[in-house]
Tab-separated table of C-alpha atoms in Angstrom:
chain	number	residue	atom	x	y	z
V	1	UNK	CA	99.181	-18.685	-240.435
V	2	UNK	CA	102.680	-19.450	-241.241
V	3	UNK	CA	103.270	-22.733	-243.561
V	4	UNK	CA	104.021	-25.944	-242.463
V	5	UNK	CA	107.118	-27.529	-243.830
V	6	UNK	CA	107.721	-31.182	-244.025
V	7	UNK	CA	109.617	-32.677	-240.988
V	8	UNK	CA	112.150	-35.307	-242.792
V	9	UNK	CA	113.257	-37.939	-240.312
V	10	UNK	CA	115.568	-41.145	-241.510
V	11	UNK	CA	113.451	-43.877	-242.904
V	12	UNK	CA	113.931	-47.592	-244.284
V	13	UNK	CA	113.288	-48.411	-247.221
V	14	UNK	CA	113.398	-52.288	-249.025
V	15	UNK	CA	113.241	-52.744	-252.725
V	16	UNK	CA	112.562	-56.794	-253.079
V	17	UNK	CA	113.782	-57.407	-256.885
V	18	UNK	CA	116.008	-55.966	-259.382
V	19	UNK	CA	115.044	-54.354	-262.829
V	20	UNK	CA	117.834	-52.631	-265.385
V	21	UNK	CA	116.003	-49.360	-264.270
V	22	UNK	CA	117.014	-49.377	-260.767
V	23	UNK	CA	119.840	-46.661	-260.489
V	24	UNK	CA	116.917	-44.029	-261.689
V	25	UNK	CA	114.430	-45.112	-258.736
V	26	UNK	CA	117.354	-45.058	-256.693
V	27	UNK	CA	118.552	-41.210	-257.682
V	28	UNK	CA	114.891	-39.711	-257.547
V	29	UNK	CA	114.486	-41.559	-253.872
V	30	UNK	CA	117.971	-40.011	-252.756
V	31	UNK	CA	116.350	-36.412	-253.703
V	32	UNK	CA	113.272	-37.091	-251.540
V	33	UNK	CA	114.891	-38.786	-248.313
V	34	UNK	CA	116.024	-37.071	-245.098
V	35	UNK	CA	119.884	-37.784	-244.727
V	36	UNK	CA	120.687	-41.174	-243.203
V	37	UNK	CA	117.940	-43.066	-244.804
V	38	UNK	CA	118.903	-46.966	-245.589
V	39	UNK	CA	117.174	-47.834	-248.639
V	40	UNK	CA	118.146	-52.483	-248.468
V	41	UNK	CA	118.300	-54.054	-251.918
V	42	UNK	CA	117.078	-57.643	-251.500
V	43	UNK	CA	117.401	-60.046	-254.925
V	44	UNK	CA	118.579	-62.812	-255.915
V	45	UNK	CA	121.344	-60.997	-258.062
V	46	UNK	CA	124.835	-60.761	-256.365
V	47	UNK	CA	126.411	-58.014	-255.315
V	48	UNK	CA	128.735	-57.347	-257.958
V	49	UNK	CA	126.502	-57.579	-261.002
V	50	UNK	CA	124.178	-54.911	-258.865
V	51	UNK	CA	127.081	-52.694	-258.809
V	52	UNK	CA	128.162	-53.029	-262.410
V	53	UNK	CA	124.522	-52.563	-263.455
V	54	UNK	CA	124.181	-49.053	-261.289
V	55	UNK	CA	127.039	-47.777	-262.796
V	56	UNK	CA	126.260	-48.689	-266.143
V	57	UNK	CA	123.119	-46.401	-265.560
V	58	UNK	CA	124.741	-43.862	-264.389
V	59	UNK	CA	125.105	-44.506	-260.816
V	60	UNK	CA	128.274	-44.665	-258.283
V	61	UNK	CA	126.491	-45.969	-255.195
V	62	UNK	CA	129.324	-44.912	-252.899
V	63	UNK	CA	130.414	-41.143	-253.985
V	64	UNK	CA	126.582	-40.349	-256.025
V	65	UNK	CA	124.301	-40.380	-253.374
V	66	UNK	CA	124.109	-37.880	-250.417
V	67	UNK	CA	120.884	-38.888	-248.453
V	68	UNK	CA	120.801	-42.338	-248.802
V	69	UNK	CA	122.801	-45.595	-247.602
V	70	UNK	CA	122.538	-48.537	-249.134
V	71	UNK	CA	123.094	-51.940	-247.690
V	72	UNK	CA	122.724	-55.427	-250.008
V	73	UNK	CA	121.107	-58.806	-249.099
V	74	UNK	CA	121.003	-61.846	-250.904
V	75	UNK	CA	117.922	-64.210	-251.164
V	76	UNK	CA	115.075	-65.798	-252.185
V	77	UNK	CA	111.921	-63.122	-252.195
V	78	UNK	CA	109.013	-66.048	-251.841
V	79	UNK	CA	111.270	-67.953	-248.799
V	80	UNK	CA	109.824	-67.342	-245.580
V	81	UNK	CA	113.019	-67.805	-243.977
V	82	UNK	CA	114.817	-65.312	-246.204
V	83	UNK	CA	112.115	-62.906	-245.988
V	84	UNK	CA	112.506	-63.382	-241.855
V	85	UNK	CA	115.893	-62.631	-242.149
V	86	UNK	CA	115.570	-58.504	-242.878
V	87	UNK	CA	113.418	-57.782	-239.813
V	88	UNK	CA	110.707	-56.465	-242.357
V	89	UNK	CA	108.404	-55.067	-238.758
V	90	UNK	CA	111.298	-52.385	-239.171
V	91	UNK	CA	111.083	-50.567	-242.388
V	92	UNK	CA	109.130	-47.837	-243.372
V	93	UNK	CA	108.306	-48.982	-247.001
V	94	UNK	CA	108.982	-52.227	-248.740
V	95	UNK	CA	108.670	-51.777	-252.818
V	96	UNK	CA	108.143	-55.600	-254.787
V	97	UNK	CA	109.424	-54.849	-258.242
V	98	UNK	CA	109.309	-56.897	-261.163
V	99	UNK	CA	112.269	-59.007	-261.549
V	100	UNK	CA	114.187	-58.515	-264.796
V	101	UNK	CA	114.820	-62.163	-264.941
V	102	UNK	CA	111.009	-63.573	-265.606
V	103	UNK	CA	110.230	-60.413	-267.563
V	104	UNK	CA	109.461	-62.957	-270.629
V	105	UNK	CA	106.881	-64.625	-268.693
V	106	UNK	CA	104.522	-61.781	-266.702
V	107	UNK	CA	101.953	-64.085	-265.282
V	108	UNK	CA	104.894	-66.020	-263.370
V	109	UNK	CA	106.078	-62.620	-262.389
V	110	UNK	CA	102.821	-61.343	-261.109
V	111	UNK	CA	102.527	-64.668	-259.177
V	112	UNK	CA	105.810	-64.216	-257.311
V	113	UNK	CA	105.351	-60.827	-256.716
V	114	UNK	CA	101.646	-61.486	-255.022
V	115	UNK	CA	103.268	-64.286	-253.347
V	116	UNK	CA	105.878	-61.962	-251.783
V	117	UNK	CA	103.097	-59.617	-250.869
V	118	UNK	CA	101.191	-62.108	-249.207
V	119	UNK	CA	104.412	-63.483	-247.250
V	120	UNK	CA	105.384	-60.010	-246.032
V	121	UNK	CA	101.966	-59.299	-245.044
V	122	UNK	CA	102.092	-62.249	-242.932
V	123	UNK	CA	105.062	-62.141	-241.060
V	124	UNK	CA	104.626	-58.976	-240.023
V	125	UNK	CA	100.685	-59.813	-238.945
V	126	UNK	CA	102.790	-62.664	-236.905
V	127	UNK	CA	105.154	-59.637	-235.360
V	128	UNK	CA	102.287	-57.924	-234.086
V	129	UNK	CA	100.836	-58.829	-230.046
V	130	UNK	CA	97.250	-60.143	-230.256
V	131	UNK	CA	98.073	-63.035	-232.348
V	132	UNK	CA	97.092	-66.001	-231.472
V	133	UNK	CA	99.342	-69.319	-231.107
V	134	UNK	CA	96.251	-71.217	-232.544
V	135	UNK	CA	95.929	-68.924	-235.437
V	136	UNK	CA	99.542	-69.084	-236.271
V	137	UNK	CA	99.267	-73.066	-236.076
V	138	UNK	CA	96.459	-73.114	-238.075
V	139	UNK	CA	97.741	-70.845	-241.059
V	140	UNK	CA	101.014	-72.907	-240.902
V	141	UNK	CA	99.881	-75.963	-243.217
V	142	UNK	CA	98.698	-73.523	-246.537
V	143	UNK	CA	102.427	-71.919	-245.962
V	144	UNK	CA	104.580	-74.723	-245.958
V	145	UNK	CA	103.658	-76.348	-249.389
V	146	UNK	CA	103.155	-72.915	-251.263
V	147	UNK	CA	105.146	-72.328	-254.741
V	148	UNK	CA	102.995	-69.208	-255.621
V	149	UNK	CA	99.281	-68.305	-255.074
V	150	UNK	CA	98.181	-71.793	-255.696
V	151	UNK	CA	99.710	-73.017	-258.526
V	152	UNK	CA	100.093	-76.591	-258.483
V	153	UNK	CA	97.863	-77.975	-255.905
V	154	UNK	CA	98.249	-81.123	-254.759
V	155	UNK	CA	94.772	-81.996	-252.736
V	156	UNK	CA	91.692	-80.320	-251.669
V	157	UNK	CA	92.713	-79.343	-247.947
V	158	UNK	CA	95.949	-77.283	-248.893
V	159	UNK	CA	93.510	-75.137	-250.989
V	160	UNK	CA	90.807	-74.391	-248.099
V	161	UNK	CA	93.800	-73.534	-245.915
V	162	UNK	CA	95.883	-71.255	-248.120
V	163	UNK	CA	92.475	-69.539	-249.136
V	164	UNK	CA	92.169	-69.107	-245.551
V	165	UNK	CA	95.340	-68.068	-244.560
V	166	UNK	CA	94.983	-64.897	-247.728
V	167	UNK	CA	91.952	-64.069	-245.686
V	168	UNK	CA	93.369	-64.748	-242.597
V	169	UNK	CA	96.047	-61.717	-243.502
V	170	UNK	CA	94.074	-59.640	-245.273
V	171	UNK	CA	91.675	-59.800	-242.730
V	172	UNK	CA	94.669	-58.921	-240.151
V	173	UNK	CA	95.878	-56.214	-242.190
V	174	UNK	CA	92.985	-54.226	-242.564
V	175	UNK	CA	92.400	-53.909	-238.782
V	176	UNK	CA	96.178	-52.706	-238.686
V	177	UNK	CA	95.065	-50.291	-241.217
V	178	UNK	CA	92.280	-48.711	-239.291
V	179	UNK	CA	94.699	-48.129	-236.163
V	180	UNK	CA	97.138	-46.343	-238.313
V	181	UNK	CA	99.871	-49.478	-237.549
V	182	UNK	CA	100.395	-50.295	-240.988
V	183	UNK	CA	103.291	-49.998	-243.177
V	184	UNK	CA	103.279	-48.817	-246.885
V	185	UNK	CA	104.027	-52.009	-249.197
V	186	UNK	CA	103.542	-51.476	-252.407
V	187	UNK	CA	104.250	-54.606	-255.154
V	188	UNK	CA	104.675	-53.764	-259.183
V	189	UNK	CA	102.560	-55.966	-261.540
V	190	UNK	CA	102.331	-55.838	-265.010
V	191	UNK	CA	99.066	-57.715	-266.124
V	192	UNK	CA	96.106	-55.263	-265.997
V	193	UNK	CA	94.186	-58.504	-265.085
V	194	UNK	CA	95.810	-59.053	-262.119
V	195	UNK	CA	94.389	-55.969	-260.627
V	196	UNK	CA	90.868	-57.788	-260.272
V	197	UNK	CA	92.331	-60.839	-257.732
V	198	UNK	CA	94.732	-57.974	-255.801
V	199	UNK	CA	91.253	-55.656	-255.206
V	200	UNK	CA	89.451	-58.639	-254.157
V	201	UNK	CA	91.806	-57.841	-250.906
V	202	UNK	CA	90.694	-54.080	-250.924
V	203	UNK	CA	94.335	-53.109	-248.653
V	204	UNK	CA	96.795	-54.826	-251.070
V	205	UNK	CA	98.659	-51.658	-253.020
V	206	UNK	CA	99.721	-51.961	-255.938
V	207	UNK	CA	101.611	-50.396	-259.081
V	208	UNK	CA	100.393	-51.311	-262.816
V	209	UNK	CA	103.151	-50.422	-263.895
V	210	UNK	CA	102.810	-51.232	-268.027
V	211	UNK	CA	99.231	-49.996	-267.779
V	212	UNK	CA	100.668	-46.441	-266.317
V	213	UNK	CA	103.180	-46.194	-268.664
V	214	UNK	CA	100.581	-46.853	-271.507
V	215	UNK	CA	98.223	-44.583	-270.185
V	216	UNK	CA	101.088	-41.353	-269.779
V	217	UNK	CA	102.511	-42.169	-273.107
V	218	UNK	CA	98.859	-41.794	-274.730
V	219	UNK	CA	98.418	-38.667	-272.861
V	220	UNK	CA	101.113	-37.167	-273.956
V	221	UNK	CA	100.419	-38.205	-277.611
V	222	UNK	CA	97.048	-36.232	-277.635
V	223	UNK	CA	98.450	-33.251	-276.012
V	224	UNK	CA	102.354	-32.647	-275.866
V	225	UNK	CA	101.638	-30.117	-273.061
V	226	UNK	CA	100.781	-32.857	-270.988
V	227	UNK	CA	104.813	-33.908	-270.354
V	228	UNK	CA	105.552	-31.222	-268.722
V	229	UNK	CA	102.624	-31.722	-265.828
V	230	UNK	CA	103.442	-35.349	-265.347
V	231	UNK	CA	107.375	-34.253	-265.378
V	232	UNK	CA	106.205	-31.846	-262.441
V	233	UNK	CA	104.402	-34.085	-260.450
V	234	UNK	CA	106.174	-37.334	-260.300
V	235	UNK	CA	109.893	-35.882	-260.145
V	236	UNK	CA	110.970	-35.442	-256.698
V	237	UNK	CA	111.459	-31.698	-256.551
V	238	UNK	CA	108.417	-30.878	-258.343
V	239	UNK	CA	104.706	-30.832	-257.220
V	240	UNK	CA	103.303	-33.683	-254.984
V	241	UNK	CA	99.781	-34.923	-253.469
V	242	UNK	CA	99.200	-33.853	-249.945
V	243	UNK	CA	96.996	-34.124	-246.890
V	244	UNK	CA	96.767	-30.830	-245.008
V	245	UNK	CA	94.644	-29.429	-241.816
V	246	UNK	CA	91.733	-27.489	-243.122
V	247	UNK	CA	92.526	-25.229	-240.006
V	248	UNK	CA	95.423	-23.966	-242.467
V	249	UNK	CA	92.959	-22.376	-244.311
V	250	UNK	CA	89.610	-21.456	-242.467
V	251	UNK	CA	88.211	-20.527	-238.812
V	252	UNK	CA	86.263	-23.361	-237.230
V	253	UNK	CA	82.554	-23.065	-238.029
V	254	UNK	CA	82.938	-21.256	-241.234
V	255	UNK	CA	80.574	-21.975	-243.989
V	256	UNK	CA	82.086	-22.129	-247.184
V	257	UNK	CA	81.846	-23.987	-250.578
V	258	UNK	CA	84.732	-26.266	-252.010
V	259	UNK	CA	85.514	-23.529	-254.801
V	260	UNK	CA	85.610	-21.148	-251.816
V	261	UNK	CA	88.261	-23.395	-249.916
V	262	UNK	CA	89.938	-23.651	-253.888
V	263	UNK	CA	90.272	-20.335	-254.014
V	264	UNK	CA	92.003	-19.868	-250.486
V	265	UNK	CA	93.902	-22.867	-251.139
V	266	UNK	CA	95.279	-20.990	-254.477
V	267	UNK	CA	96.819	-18.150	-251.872
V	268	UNK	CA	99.309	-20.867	-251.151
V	269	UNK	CA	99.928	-21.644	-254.701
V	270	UNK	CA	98.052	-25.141	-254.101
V	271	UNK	CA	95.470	-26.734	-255.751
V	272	UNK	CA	92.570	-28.441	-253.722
V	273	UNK	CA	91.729	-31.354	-255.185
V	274	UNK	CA	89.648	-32.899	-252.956
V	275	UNK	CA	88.692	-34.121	-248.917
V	276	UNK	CA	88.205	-36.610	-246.110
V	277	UNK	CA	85.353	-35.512	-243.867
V	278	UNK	CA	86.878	-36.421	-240.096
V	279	UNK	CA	86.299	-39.872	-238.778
V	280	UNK	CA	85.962	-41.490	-242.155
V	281	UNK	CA	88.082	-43.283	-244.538
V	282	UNK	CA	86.232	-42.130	-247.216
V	283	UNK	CA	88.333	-39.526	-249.861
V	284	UNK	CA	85.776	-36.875	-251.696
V	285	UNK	CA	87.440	-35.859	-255.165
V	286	UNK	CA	86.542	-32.847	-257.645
V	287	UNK	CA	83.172	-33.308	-255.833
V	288	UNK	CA	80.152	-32.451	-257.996
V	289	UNK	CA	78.554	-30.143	-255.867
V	290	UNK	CA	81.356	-27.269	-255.939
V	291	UNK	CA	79.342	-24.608	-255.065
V	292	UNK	CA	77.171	-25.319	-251.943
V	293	UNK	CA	78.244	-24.013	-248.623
V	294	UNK	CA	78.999	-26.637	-246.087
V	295	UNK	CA	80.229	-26.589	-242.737
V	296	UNK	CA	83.882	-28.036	-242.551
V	297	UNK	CA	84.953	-30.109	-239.640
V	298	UNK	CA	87.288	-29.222	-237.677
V	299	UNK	CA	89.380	-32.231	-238.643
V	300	UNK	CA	88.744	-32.582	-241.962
V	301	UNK	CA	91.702	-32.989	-244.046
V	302	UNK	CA	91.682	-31.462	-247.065
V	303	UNK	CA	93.754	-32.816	-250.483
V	304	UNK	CA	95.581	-30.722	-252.600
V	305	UNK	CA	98.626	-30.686	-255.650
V	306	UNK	CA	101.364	-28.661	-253.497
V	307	UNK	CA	105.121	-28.075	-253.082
V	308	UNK	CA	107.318	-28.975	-249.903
């Protein structure tokens, strides 16, 4: 069979936050984009000190990038009513970073950004048909006296209702999940403990972002080698993690073990890495039973290291 190729279409993108490194996420997202793509920077930094930092990396936003088009807003990333204002029901991806300015102080910073996830999770749960007036009434109270996940609480019923009204949207967001309405927001924290309350939600994404960067950096240190493969897969034009039709690769019905599928996966120049069996959420990787023959779905998906 001849081989798919990626259909780009225009997307939107929204970084909330600003960090020095910005201009670099910004040039590897222009590679990756289909032509037309808005990518909306939303801090509280103005517009001109954005500018001067992007070209101080490197970056002319207005003759440098070819794909994308940026557009600036100004605001507040844990204000309802600025978060309102960008139509978040609308983008494709929204991206919490770290904010340079509490850098000093990372449990603040993990705060805000869990707070922002929360908020964004919300309003759009609010966006969707289905949801109740009573519901939104009810969630109303825990969001109108919130500074960040709870800090500062002033009396016992503003903590049963904001503990609710996390439920309430993670509860929400999950059943979005499962009907494929969900969009991909992903926040950056930087306190491995932090990862323990954000998978207590079990949909909440997230990016360690220190604890990567430790974990590459030792990597490399035991085996120089190593560079090179991360370089490949987490630059834009190299190698990326995909999700193709096991029809690709064999007849319906066929019997076949997974270093069977490898192998025909390695005609491609791919490398199988793992599978979801069809009608489950459940991902199989470098299973341990390699070589037994199975029969594959039909609709099986099978995941694999491959280039566009």
């Amino acid at each position: 069979p001849k081989s798919p190729t990626r259909k780009l279409h225009a997307e939107r993108t929204l970084f909330i936050g600003w960090r020095r490194d910005l201009d670099d996420m910004i040039v590897q997202l222009d590679e990756y984009v289909a032509k037309g793509s808005e990518l909306v920077l939303f801090s509280q930094q103005d517009i001109k000190s954005r500018t001067k930092s992007m070209e101080d990396g490197g970056l002319n936003p207005e003759t440098d990038l070819k794909n994308l088009v940026l557009r600036h807003e100004i605001g507040n990333s844990i204000s309802r009513r600025h978060l309102q204002r960008l139509q978040l029901e609308n983008f494709d991806s929204v991206l919490i970073l770290a904010d340079e300015q509490l850098e000093l102080d990372v449990t603040k910073m993990d705060s805000r950004s869990l707070t922002t996830l929360l908020l964004i999770r919300d309003i759009i749960h609010r966006k969707r048909p289905g949801i109740l007036e009573k519901d939104l009434k009810e969630s109303s109270a825990a969001t109108s006296n919130r500074s960040g996940l709870g800090l500062h609480r002033r009396s016992v019923a503003p903590v049963v209702d904001q503990e609710k009204w996390i439920r309430d949207v993670l509860r929400g967001e999950a059943k979005a999940e499962r009907f494929g309405r969900r969009a991909t927001i992903i926040s950056e924290i930087l306190d491995p403990k932090t990862k323990l309350l954000i998978q207590s939600g079990s949909v909440s994404d997230f990016v360690a972002s220190n604890e990567l960067i430790s974990k590459a950096l030792a990597m490399v240190a035991e085996r120089q080698e190593v560079a090179q493969i991360l370089q490949e897969i987490l630059s834009a034009e190299g190698h990326e993690v995909y999700m193709r039709p096991i029809g690709r690769y064999l007849a319906p019905g066929e019997k076949l073990s997974f270093f069977e599928v490898m192998a025909r996966c390695r005609v491609w120049k791919e490398i199988l890495l793992g599978y979801t069996p069809s009608g489950s959420e459940q991902v199989i990787l470098n299973p341990s039973n390699k070589r037994d023959k199975i029969v594959w779905g039909q609709n099986d998906l099978l995941i694999m290291l491959a280039e566009d």
